[in-house]
Amino acid sequence: MDTVNIAVIGASGVGKSTYIQRILGLSRLPLSDASTLSYVVDNVTHSVTLIEMDLENLDFASGGGSSSSSQQVPIQWPRQINGHFMPQVDGAMIMYDVTNADSIRDLDKTLNALTNSGLPAVLVACKCDRPQNCREINAEGIANHDRFRACIDNFTLSSNKPEHARVCLTTILRAAIKMRRG
């Protein structure tokens, strides 16, 4: 069984660990930045590793640092995670917190770098069960913004709609598997 590696990327506190906790059915947050599960997509069981990555651990400036050159640079993954070599990433979930406007900073750079690396990505708005008056970001507006059109899909996650988490994972897995097969 092949392992499909999916990076779960976002700023600190956006909901990456909570997402992984729900997908894995854990009673508490995962203890590691890399969690593996068996997951069925289109009647085929896959070994899936979800790799939690803070935006601060990614390098976008390898192309010289200006905004025009950094848009052409592929993503630079850290060499290690939790003392283990970083596996080849097959796709990514780009997450942000609708209650924190700072959480979307650098997401466009992240998507550009992923696109330049030839990796599929989905855009994921977290904490969408929070009341409107607590939100600082319009998830629909972000999803429809030109900067995020390269995402294969976008999702809104909330605790009252747990099925969205599974649909999100299934979508990125299908894209990653298709990309691998060429």
mmCIF file with all atom_site columns, C-alpha atoms in Angstrom:
data_model
loop_
_atom_site.group_PDB
_atom_site.id
_atom_site.type_symbol
_atom_site.label_atom_id
_atom_site.label_alt_id
_atom_site.label_comp_id
_atom_site.label_asym_id
_atom_site.label_entity_id
_atom_site.label_seq_id
_atom_site.pdbx_PDB_ins_code
_atom_site.Cartn_x
_atom_site.Cartn_y
_atom_site.Cartn_z
_atom_site.occupancy
_atom_site.B_iso_or_equiv
_atom_site.pdbx_formal_charge
_atom_site.auth_seq_id
_atom_site.auth_comp_id
_atom_site.auth_asym_id
_atom_site.auth_atom_id
_atom_site.pdbx_PDB_model_num
ATOM 1   C CA . MET A 1 1   ? 0.000   0.000  0.000   1.00 0.00 ? 1   MET A CA 1
ATOM 2   C CA . ASP A 1 2   ? 1.480   3.330  -1.074  1.00 0.00 ? 2   ASP A CA 1
ATOM 3   C CA . THR A 1 3   ? 1.659   6.147  1.422   1.00 0.00 ? 3   THR A CA 1
ATOM 4   C CA . VAL A 1 4   ? 0.178   9.476  0.358   1.00 0.00 ? 4   VAL A CA 1
ATOM 5   C CA . ASN A 1 5   ? 1.694   12.410 2.257   1.00 0.00 ? 5   ASN A CA 1
ATOM 6   C CA . ILE A 1 6   ? -0.476  15.474 2.767   1.00 0.00 ? 6   ILE A CA 1
ATOM 7   C CA . ALA A 1 7   ? 0.887   18.659 4.342   1.00 0.00 ? 7   ALA A CA 1
ATOM 8   C CA . VAL A 1 8   ? -1.598  20.425 6.621   1.00 0.00 ? 8   VAL A CA 1
ATOM 9   C CA . ILE A 1 9   ? -0.301  23.997 6.460   1.00 0.00 ? 9   ILE A CA 1
ATOM 10  C CA . GLY A 1 10  ? -1.344  27.119 8.347   1.00 0.00 ? 10  GLY A CA 1
ATOM 11  C CA . ALA A 1 11  ? -0.377  29.700 10.932  1.00 0.00 ? 11  ALA A CA 1
ATOM 12  C CA . SER A 1 12  ? -0.136  28.702 14.562  1.00 0.00 ? 12  SER A CA 1
ATOM 13  C CA . GLY A 1 13  ? -3.549  28.209 16.161  1.00 0.00 ? 13  GLY A CA 1
ATOM 14  C CA . VAL A 1 14  ? -5.677  27.969 12.999  1.00 0.00 ? 14  VAL A CA 1
ATOM 15  C CA . GLY A 1 15  ? -6.992  24.473 13.745  1.00 0.00 ? 15  GLY A CA 1
ATOM 16  C CA . LYS A 1 16  ? -4.528  22.079 12.085  1.00 0.00 ? 16  LYS A CA 1
ATOM 17  C CA . SER A 1 17  ? -4.200  19.800 15.127  1.00 0.00 ? 17  SER A CA 1
ATOM 18  C CA . THR A 1 18  ? -7.945  19.847 15.760  1.00 0.00 ? 18  THR A CA 1
ATOM 19  C CA . TYR A 1 19  ? -8.576  18.864 12.140  1.00 0.00 ? 19  TYR A CA 1
ATOM 20  C CA . ILE A 1 20  ? -6.157  15.935 12.408  1.00 0.00 ? 20  ILE A CA 1
ATOM 21  C CA . GLN A 1 21  ? -7.665  14.944 15.770  1.00 0.00 ? 21  GLN A CA 1
ATOM 22  C CA . ARG A 1 22  ? -11.131 14.750 14.191  1.00 0.00 ? 22  ARG A CA 1
ATOM 23  C CA . ILE A 1 23  ? -9.979  12.832 11.119  1.00 0.00 ? 23  ILE A CA 1
ATOM 24  C CA . LEU A 1 24  ? -8.152  10.300 13.297  1.00 0.00 ? 24  LEU A CA 1
ATOM 25  C CA . GLY A 1 25  ? -11.012 10.095 15.819  1.00 0.00 ? 25  GLY A CA 1
ATOM 26  C CA . LEU A 1 26  ? -8.708  10.905 18.736  1.00 0.00 ? 26  LEU A CA 1
ATOM 27  C CA . SER A 1 27  ? -9.971  12.015 22.143  1.00 0.00 ? 27  SER A CA 1
ATOM 28  C CA . ARG A 1 28  ? -7.159  14.580 22.391  1.00 0.00 ? 28  ARG A CA 1
ATOM 29  C CA . LEU A 1 29  ? -4.811  16.437 20.068  1.00 0.00 ? 29  LEU A CA 1
ATOM 30  C CA . PRO A 1 30  ? -2.156  14.367 18.258  1.00 0.00 ? 30  PRO A CA 1
ATOM 31  C CA . LEU A 1 31  ? 1.230   14.120 19.982  1.00 0.00 ? 31  LEU A CA 1
ATOM 32  C CA . SER A 1 32  ? 3.255   14.202 16.758  1.00 0.00 ? 32  SER A CA 1
ATOM 33  C CA . ASP A 1 33  ? 3.415   16.508 13.748  1.00 0.00 ? 33  ASP A CA 1
ATOM 34  C CA . ALA A 1 34  ? 3.022   13.457 11.484  1.00 0.00 ? 34  ALA A CA 1
ATOM 35  C CA . SER A 1 35  ? -0.009  11.187 11.871  1.00 0.00 ? 35  SER A CA 1
ATOM 36  C CA . THR A 1 36  ? -0.814  8.163  9.706   1.00 0.00 ? 36  THR A CA 1
ATOM 37  C CA . LEU A 1 37  ? -4.158  6.527  9.023   1.00 0.00 ? 37  LEU A CA 1
ATOM 38  C CA . SER A 1 38  ? -5.721  4.086  6.578   1.00 0.00 ? 38  SER A CA 1
ATOM 39  C CA . TYR A 1 39  ? -8.253  5.848  4.390   1.00 0.00 ? 39  TYR A CA 1
ATOM 40  C CA . VAL A 1 40  ? -10.493 4.541  1.613   1.00 0.00 ? 40  VAL A CA 1
ATOM 41  C CA . VAL A 1 41  ? -10.797 6.594  -1.572  1.00 0.00 ? 41  VAL A CA 1
ATOM 42  C CA . ASP A 1 42  ? -12.797 5.197  -4.489  1.00 0.00 ? 42  ASP A CA 1
ATOM 43  C CA . ASN A 1 43  ? -12.875 1.710  -2.921  1.00 0.00 ? 43  ASN A CA 1
ATOM 44  C CA . VAL A 1 44  ? -9.073  1.578  -2.516  1.00 0.00 ? 44  VAL A CA 1
ATOM 45  C CA . THR A 1 45  ? -7.417  1.746  0.902   1.00 0.00 ? 45  THR A CA 1
ATOM 46  C CA . HIS A 1 46  ? -4.482  4.148  1.132   1.00 0.00 ? 46  HIS A CA 1
ATOM 47  C CA . SER A 1 47  ? -1.998  4.798  3.901   1.00 0.00 ? 47  SER A CA 1
ATOM 48  C CA . VAL A 1 48  ? -2.209  8.551  4.483   1.00 0.00 ? 48  VAL A CA 1
ATOM 49  C CA . THR A 1 49  ? 0.267   10.596 6.486   1.00 0.00 ? 49  THR A CA 1
ATOM 50  C CA . LEU A 1 50  ? -0.925  14.040 7.547   1.00 0.00 ? 50  LEU A CA 1
ATOM 51  C CA . ILE A 1 51  ? 2.052   16.300 8.232   1.00 0.00 ? 51  ILE A CA 1
ATOM 52  C CA . GLU A 1 52  ? 1.233   19.347 10.334  1.00 0.00 ? 52  GLU A CA 1
ATOM 53  C CA . MET A 1 53  ? 3.301   22.371 9.284   1.00 0.00 ? 53  MET A CA 1
ATOM 54  C CA . ASP A 1 54  ? 3.291   25.902 10.642  1.00 0.00 ? 54  ASP A CA 1
ATOM 55  C CA . LEU A 1 55  ? 3.786   28.589 7.998   1.00 0.00 ? 55  LEU A CA 1
ATOM 56  C CA . GLU A 1 56  ? 6.839   29.744 9.954   1.00 0.00 ? 56  GLU A CA 1
ATOM 57  C CA . ASN A 1 57  ? 8.611   26.462 9.044   1.00 0.00 ? 57  ASN A CA 1
ATOM 58  C CA . LEU A 1 58  ? 8.319   27.005 5.293   1.00 0.00 ? 58  LEU A CA 1
ATOM 59  C CA . ASP A 1 59  ? 10.756  28.956 3.134   1.00 0.00 ? 59  ASP A CA 1
ATOM 60  C CA . PHE A 1 60  ? 9.404   31.170 0.357   1.00 0.00 ? 60  PHE A CA 1
ATOM 61  C CA . ALA A 1 61  ? 12.346  33.541 -0.092  1.00 0.00 ? 61  ALA A CA 1
ATOM 62  C CA . SER A 1 62  ? 14.864  31.235 -1.789  1.00 0.00 ? 62  SER A CA 1
ATOM 63  C CA . GLY A 1 63  ? 14.390  33.028 -5.090  1.00 0.00 ? 63  GLY A CA 1
ATOM 64  C CA . GLY A 1 64  ? 15.879  36.299 -3.902  1.00 0.00 ? 64  GLY A CA 1
ATOM 65  C CA . GLY A 1 65  ? 13.183  37.691 -1.649  1.00 0.00 ? 65  GLY A CA 1
ATOM 66  C CA . SER A 1 66  ? 11.312  40.088 -3.936  1.00 0.00 ? 66  SER A CA 1
ATOM 67  C CA . SER A 1 67  ? 7.626   39.401 -4.418  1.00 0.00 ? 67  SER A CA 1
ATOM 68  C CA . SER A 1 68  ? 7.976   38.831 -8.158  1.00 0.00 ? 68  SER A CA 1
ATOM 69  C CA . SER A 1 69  ? 10.837  36.355 -7.855  1.00 0.00 ? 69  SER A CA 1
ATOM 70  C CA . SER A 1 70  ? 9.378   34.517 -4.867  1.00 0.00 ? 70  SER A CA 1
ATOM 71  C CA . GLN A 1 71  ? 6.252   33.814 -6.915  1.00 0.00 ? 71  GLN A CA 1
ATOM 72  C CA . GLN A 1 72  ? 8.388   31.596 -9.196  1.00 0.00 ? 72  GLN A CA 1
ATOM 73  C CA . VAL A 1 73  ? 10.052  29.582 -6.414  1.00 0.00 ? 73  VAL A CA 1
ATOM 74  C CA . PRO A 1 74  ? 8.882   26.079 -5.495  1.00 0.00 ? 74  PRO A CA 1
ATOM 75  C CA . ILE A 1 75  ? 8.154   25.421 -1.849  1.00 0.00 ? 75  ILE A CA 1
ATOM 76  C CA . GLN A 1 76  ? 11.160  24.627 0.340   1.00 0.00 ? 76  GLN A CA 1
ATOM 77  C CA . TRP A 1 77  ? 10.180  21.956 2.869   1.00 0.00 ? 77  TRP A CA 1
ATOM 78  C CA . PRO A 1 78  ? 12.126  21.556 6.097   1.00 0.00 ? 78  PRO A CA 1
ATOM 79  C CA . ARG A 1 79  ? 14.636  18.689 5.912   1.00 0.00 ? 79  ARG A CA 1
ATOM 80  C CA . GLN A 1 80  ? 13.353  17.086 9.102   1.00 0.00 ? 80  GLN A CA 1
ATOM 81  C CA . ILE A 1 81  ? 10.198  16.952 11.160  1.00 0.00 ? 81  ILE A CA 1
ATOM 82  C CA . ASN A 1 82  ? 10.266  15.527 14.694  1.00 0.00 ? 82  ASN A CA 1
ATOM 83  C CA . GLY A 1 83  ? 13.824  14.275 14.096  1.00 0.00 ? 83  GLY A CA 1
ATOM 84  C CA . HIS A 1 84  ? 12.799  12.255 11.023  1.00 0.00 ? 84  HIS A CA 1
ATOM 85  C CA . PHE A 1 85  ? 13.491  13.047 7.394   1.00 0.00 ? 85  PHE A CA 1
ATOM 86  C CA . MET A 1 86  ? 10.655  14.921 5.741   1.00 0.00 ? 86  MET A CA 1
ATOM 87  C CA . PRO A 1 87  ? 8.827   12.611 3.297   1.00 0.00 ? 87  PRO A CA 1
ATOM 88  C CA . GLN A 1 88  ? 7.945   13.709 -0.228  1.00 0.00 ? 88  GLN A CA 1
ATOM 89  C CA . VAL A 1 89  ? 4.710   15.694 -0.021  1.00 0.00 ? 89  VAL A CA 1
ATOM 90  C CA . ASP A 1 90  ? 1.968   14.777 -2.508  1.00 0.00 ? 90  ASP A CA 1
ATOM 91  C CA . GLY A 1 91  ? -0.574  17.525 -1.761  1.00 0.00 ? 91  GLY A CA 1
ATOM 92  C CA . ALA A 1 92  ? -1.515  20.177 0.755   1.00 0.00 ? 92  ALA A CA 1
ATOM 93  C CA . MET A 1 93  ? -4.348  21.642 2.761   1.00 0.00 ? 93  MET A CA 1
ATOM 94  C CA . ILE A 1 94  ? -3.867  25.369 3.276   1.00 0.00 ? 94  ILE A CA 1
ATOM 95  C CA . MET A 1 95  ? -5.742  26.337 6.450   1.00 0.00 ? 95  MET A CA 1
ATOM 96  C CA . TYR A 1 96  ? -6.732  29.640 7.991   1.00 0.00 ? 96  TYR A CA 1
ATOM 97  C CA . ASP A 1 97  ? -8.852  30.765 10.944  1.00 0.00 ? 97  ASP A CA 1
ATOM 98  C CA . VAL A 1 98  ? -11.886 32.913 10.070  1.00 0.00 ? 98  VAL A CA 1
ATOM 99  C CA . THR A 1 99  ? -11.636 34.574 13.506  1.00 0.00 ? 99  THR A CA 1
ATOM 100 C CA . ASN A 1 100 ? -8.059  35.777 12.944  1.00 0.00 ? 100 ASN A CA 1
ATOM 101 C CA . ALA A 1 101 ? -7.191  38.030 10.001  1.00 0.00 ? 101 ALA A CA 1
ATOM 102 C CA . ASP A 1 102 ? -3.461  37.470 10.596  1.00 0.00 ? 102 ASP A CA 1
ATOM 103 C CA . SER A 1 103 ? -3.922  33.785 9.740   1.00 0.00 ? 103 SER A CA 1
ATOM 104 C CA . ILE A 1 104 ? -4.196  34.537 5.996   1.00 0.00 ? 104 ILE A CA 1
ATOM 105 C CA . ARG A 1 105 ? -0.846  36.325 5.861   1.00 0.00 ? 105 ARG A CA 1
ATOM 106 C CA . ASP A 1 106 ? 1.493   34.467 3.469   1.00 0.00 ? 106 ASP A CA 1
ATOM 107 C CA . LEU A 1 107 ? -1.210  32.043 2.277   1.00 0.00 ? 107 LEU A CA 1
ATOM 108 C CA . ASP A 1 108 ? -0.930  33.388 -1.267  1.00 0.00 ? 108 ASP A CA 1
ATOM 109 C CA . LYS A 1 109 ? 2.857   32.841 -1.164  1.00 0.00 ? 109 LYS A CA 1
ATOM 110 C CA . THR A 1 110 ? 2.237   29.330 0.131   1.00 0.00 ? 110 THR A CA 1
ATOM 111 C CA . LEU A 1 111 ? -0.139  28.551 -2.716  1.00 0.00 ? 111 LEU A CA 1
ATOM 112 C CA . ASN A 1 112 ? 2.224   30.037 -5.319  1.00 0.00 ? 112 ASN A CA 1
ATOM 113 C CA . ALA A 1 113 ? 5.089   27.905 -4.000  1.00 0.00 ? 113 ALA A CA 1
ATOM 114 C CA . LEU A 1 114 ? 2.906   24.774 -3.974  1.00 0.00 ? 114 LEU A CA 1
ATOM 115 C CA . THR A 1 115 ? 1.716   25.491 -7.518  1.00 0.00 ? 115 THR A CA 1
ATOM 116 C CA . ASN A 1 116 ? 5.321   26.035 -8.664  1.00 0.00 ? 116 ASN A CA 1
ATOM 117 C CA . SER A 1 117 ? 6.158   22.678 -7.074  1.00 0.00 ? 117 SER A CA 1
ATOM 118 C CA . GLY A 1 118 ? 3.386   20.983 -9.056  1.00 0.00 ? 118 GLY A CA 1
ATOM 119 C CA . LEU A 1 119 ? 1.402   20.040 -5.943  1.00 0.00 ? 119 LEU A CA 1
ATOM 120 C CA . PRO A 1 120 ? -2.391  20.164 -5.639  1.00 0.00 ? 120 PRO A CA 1
ATOM 121 C CA . ALA A 1 121 ? -3.839  22.172 -2.766  1.00 0.00 ? 121 ALA A CA 1
ATOM 122 C CA . VAL A 1 122 ? -7.201  22.837 -1.149  1.00 0.00 ? 122 VAL A CA 1
ATOM 123 C CA . LEU A 1 123 ? -8.063  25.988 0.789   1.00 0.00 ? 123 LEU A CA 1
ATOM 124 C CA . VAL A 1 124 ? -9.639  25.349 4.192   1.00 0.00 ? 124 VAL A CA 1
ATOM 125 C CA . ALA A 1 125 ? -11.440 27.907 6.378   1.00 0.00 ? 125 ALA A CA 1
ATOM 126 C CA . CYS A 1 126 ? -11.456 26.737 10.017  1.00 0.00 ? 126 CYS A CA 1
ATOM 127 C CA . LYS A 1 127 ? -13.652 27.678 12.979  1.00 0.00 ? 127 LYS A CA 1
ATOM 128 C CA . CYS A 1 128 ? -16.633 28.463 10.744  1.00 0.00 ? 128 CYS A CA 1
ATOM 129 C CA . ASP A 1 129 ? -18.997 27.509 13.574  1.00 0.00 ? 129 ASP A CA 1
ATOM 130 C CA . ARG A 1 130 ? -18.073 30.744 15.348  1.00 0.00 ? 130 ARG A CA 1
ATOM 131 C CA . PRO A 1 131 ? -20.729 33.510 15.292  1.00 0.00 ? 131 PRO A CA 1
ATOM 132 C CA . GLN A 1 132 ? -20.503 36.086 12.507  1.00 0.00 ? 132 GLN A CA 1
ATOM 133 C CA . ASN A 1 133 ? -19.632 38.860 14.969  1.00 0.00 ? 133 ASN A CA 1
ATOM 134 C CA . CYS A 1 134 ? -16.482 36.900 15.992  1.00 0.00 ? 134 CYS A CA 1
ATOM 135 C CA . ARG A 1 135 ? -15.216 36.520 12.437  1.00 0.00 ? 135 ARG A CA 1
ATOM 136 C CA . GLU A 1 136 ? -12.546 38.728 10.910  1.00 0.00 ? 136 GLU A CA 1
ATOM 137 C CA . ILE A 1 137 ? -12.461 36.960 7.527   1.00 0.00 ? 137 ILE A CA 1
ATOM 138 C CA . ASN A 1 138 ? -15.166 36.286 4.959   1.00 0.00 ? 138 ASN A CA 1
ATOM 139 C CA . ALA A 1 139 ? -14.441 32.685 3.909   1.00 0.00 ? 139 ALA A CA 1
ATOM 140 C CA . GLU A 1 140 ? -16.473 32.971 0.711   1.00 0.00 ? 140 GLU A CA 1
ATOM 141 C CA . GLY A 1 141 ? -14.624 36.142 -0.257  1.00 0.00 ? 141 GLY A CA 1
ATOM 142 C CA . ILE A 1 142 ? -11.239 34.497 0.280   1.00 0.00 ? 142 ILE A CA 1
ATOM 143 C CA . ALA A 1 143 ? -12.275 31.356 -1.628  1.00 0.00 ? 143 ALA A CA 1
ATOM 144 C CA . ASN A 1 144 ? -13.349 33.463 -4.613  1.00 0.00 ? 144 ASN A CA 1
ATOM 145 C CA . HIS A 1 145 ? -10.316 35.774 -4.554  1.00 0.00 ? 145 HIS A CA 1
ATOM 146 C CA . ASP A 1 146 ? -8.043  35.635 -7.612  1.00 0.00 ? 146 ASP A CA 1
ATOM 147 C CA . ARG A 1 147 ? -5.032  34.762 -5.434  1.00 0.00 ? 147 ARG A CA 1
ATOM 148 C CA . PHE A 1 148 ? -6.567  31.412 -4.487  1.00 0.00 ? 148 PHE A CA 1
ATOM 149 C CA . ARG A 1 149 ? -7.967  30.261 -7.845  1.00 0.00 ? 149 ARG A CA 1
ATOM 150 C CA . ALA A 1 150 ? -5.182  27.677 -8.182  1.00 0.00 ? 150 ALA A CA 1
ATOM 151 C CA . CYS A 1 151 ? -6.695  25.708 -5.290  1.00 0.00 ? 151 CYS A CA 1
ATOM 152 C CA . ILE A 1 152 ? -8.558  22.682 -6.595  1.00 0.00 ? 152 ILE A CA 1
ATOM 153 C CA . ASP A 1 153 ? -11.367 23.328 -4.087  1.00 0.00 ? 153 ASP A CA 1
ATOM 154 C CA . ASN A 1 154 ? -12.195 25.192 -0.897  1.00 0.00 ? 154 ASN A CA 1
ATOM 155 C CA . PHE A 1 155 ? -13.880 24.064 2.296   1.00 0.00 ? 155 PHE A CA 1
ATOM 156 C CA . THR A 1 156 ? -15.375 25.531 5.444   1.00 0.00 ? 156 THR A CA 1
ATOM 157 C CA . LEU A 1 157 ? -14.872 23.452 8.578   1.00 0.00 ? 157 LEU A CA 1
ATOM 158 C CA . SER A 1 158 ? -16.941 23.588 11.727  1.00 0.00 ? 158 SER A CA 1
ATOM 159 C CA . SER A 1 159 ? -17.600 21.242 14.624  1.00 0.00 ? 159 SER A CA 1
ATOM 160 C CA . ASN A 1 160 ? -21.295 21.008 13.697  1.00 0.00 ? 160 ASN A CA 1
ATOM 161 C CA . LYS A 1 161 ? -20.504 19.664 10.174  1.00 0.00 ? 161 LYS A CA 1
ATOM 162 C CA . PRO A 1 162 ? -17.861 16.955 10.709  1.00 0.00 ? 162 PRO A CA 1
ATOM 163 C CA . GLU A 1 163 ? -18.493 15.441 7.276   1.00 0.00 ? 163 GLU A CA 1
ATOM 164 C CA . HIS A 1 164 ? -16.791 18.471 5.666   1.00 0.00 ? 164 HIS A CA 1
ATOM 165 C CA . ALA A 1 165 ? -13.467 17.339 7.173   1.00 0.00 ? 165 ALA A CA 1
ATOM 166 C CA . ARG A 1 166 ? -13.718 13.956 5.432   1.00 0.00 ? 166 ARG A CA 1
ATOM 167 C CA . VAL A 1 167 ? -14.823 15.467 2.104   1.00 0.00 ? 167 VAL A CA 1
ATOM 168 C CA . CYS A 1 168 ? -11.851 17.830 2.304   1.00 0.00 ? 168 CYS A CA 1
ATOM 169 C CA . LEU A 1 169 ? -9.408  14.959 2.877   1.00 0.00 ? 169 LEU A CA 1
ATOM 170 C CA . THR A 1 170 ? -10.986 12.829 0.140   1.00 0.00 ? 170 THR A CA 1
ATOM 171 C CA . THR A 1 171 ? -10.716 15.711 -2.348  1.00 0.00 ? 171 THR A CA 1
ATOM 172 C CA . ILE A 1 172 ? -7.014  16.378 -1.762  1.00 0.00 ? 172 ILE A CA 1
ATOM 173 C CA . LEU A 1 173 ? -6.238  12.650 -1.746  1.00 0.00 ? 173 LEU A CA 1
ATOM 174 C CA . ARG A 1 174 ? -7.937  12.131 -5.119  1.00 0.00 ? 174 ARG A CA 1
ATOM 175 C CA . ALA A 1 175 ? -5.958  15.029 -6.574  1.00 0.00 ? 175 ALA A CA 1
ATOM 176 C CA . ALA A 1 176 ? -2.660  13.819 -5.082  1.00 0.00 ? 176 ALA A CA 1
ATOM 177 C CA . ILE A 1 177 ? -3.201  10.267 -6.328  1.00 0.00 ? 177 ILE A CA 1
ATOM 178 C CA . LYS A 1 178 ? -4.137  11.527 -9.801  1.00 0.00 ? 178 LYS A CA 1
ATOM 179 C CA . MET A 1 179 ? -1.058  13.781 -9.864  1.00 0.00 ? 179 MET A CA 1
ATOM 180 C CA . ARG A 1 180 ? 1.177   10.843 -8.880  1.00 0.00 ? 180 ARG A CA 1
ATOM 181 C CA . ARG A 1 181 ? -0.214  8.695  -11.678 1.00 0.00 ? 181 ARG A CA 1
ATOM 182 C CA . GLY A 1 182 ? 0.356   11.512 -14.139 1.00 0.00 ? 182 GLY A CA 1
#
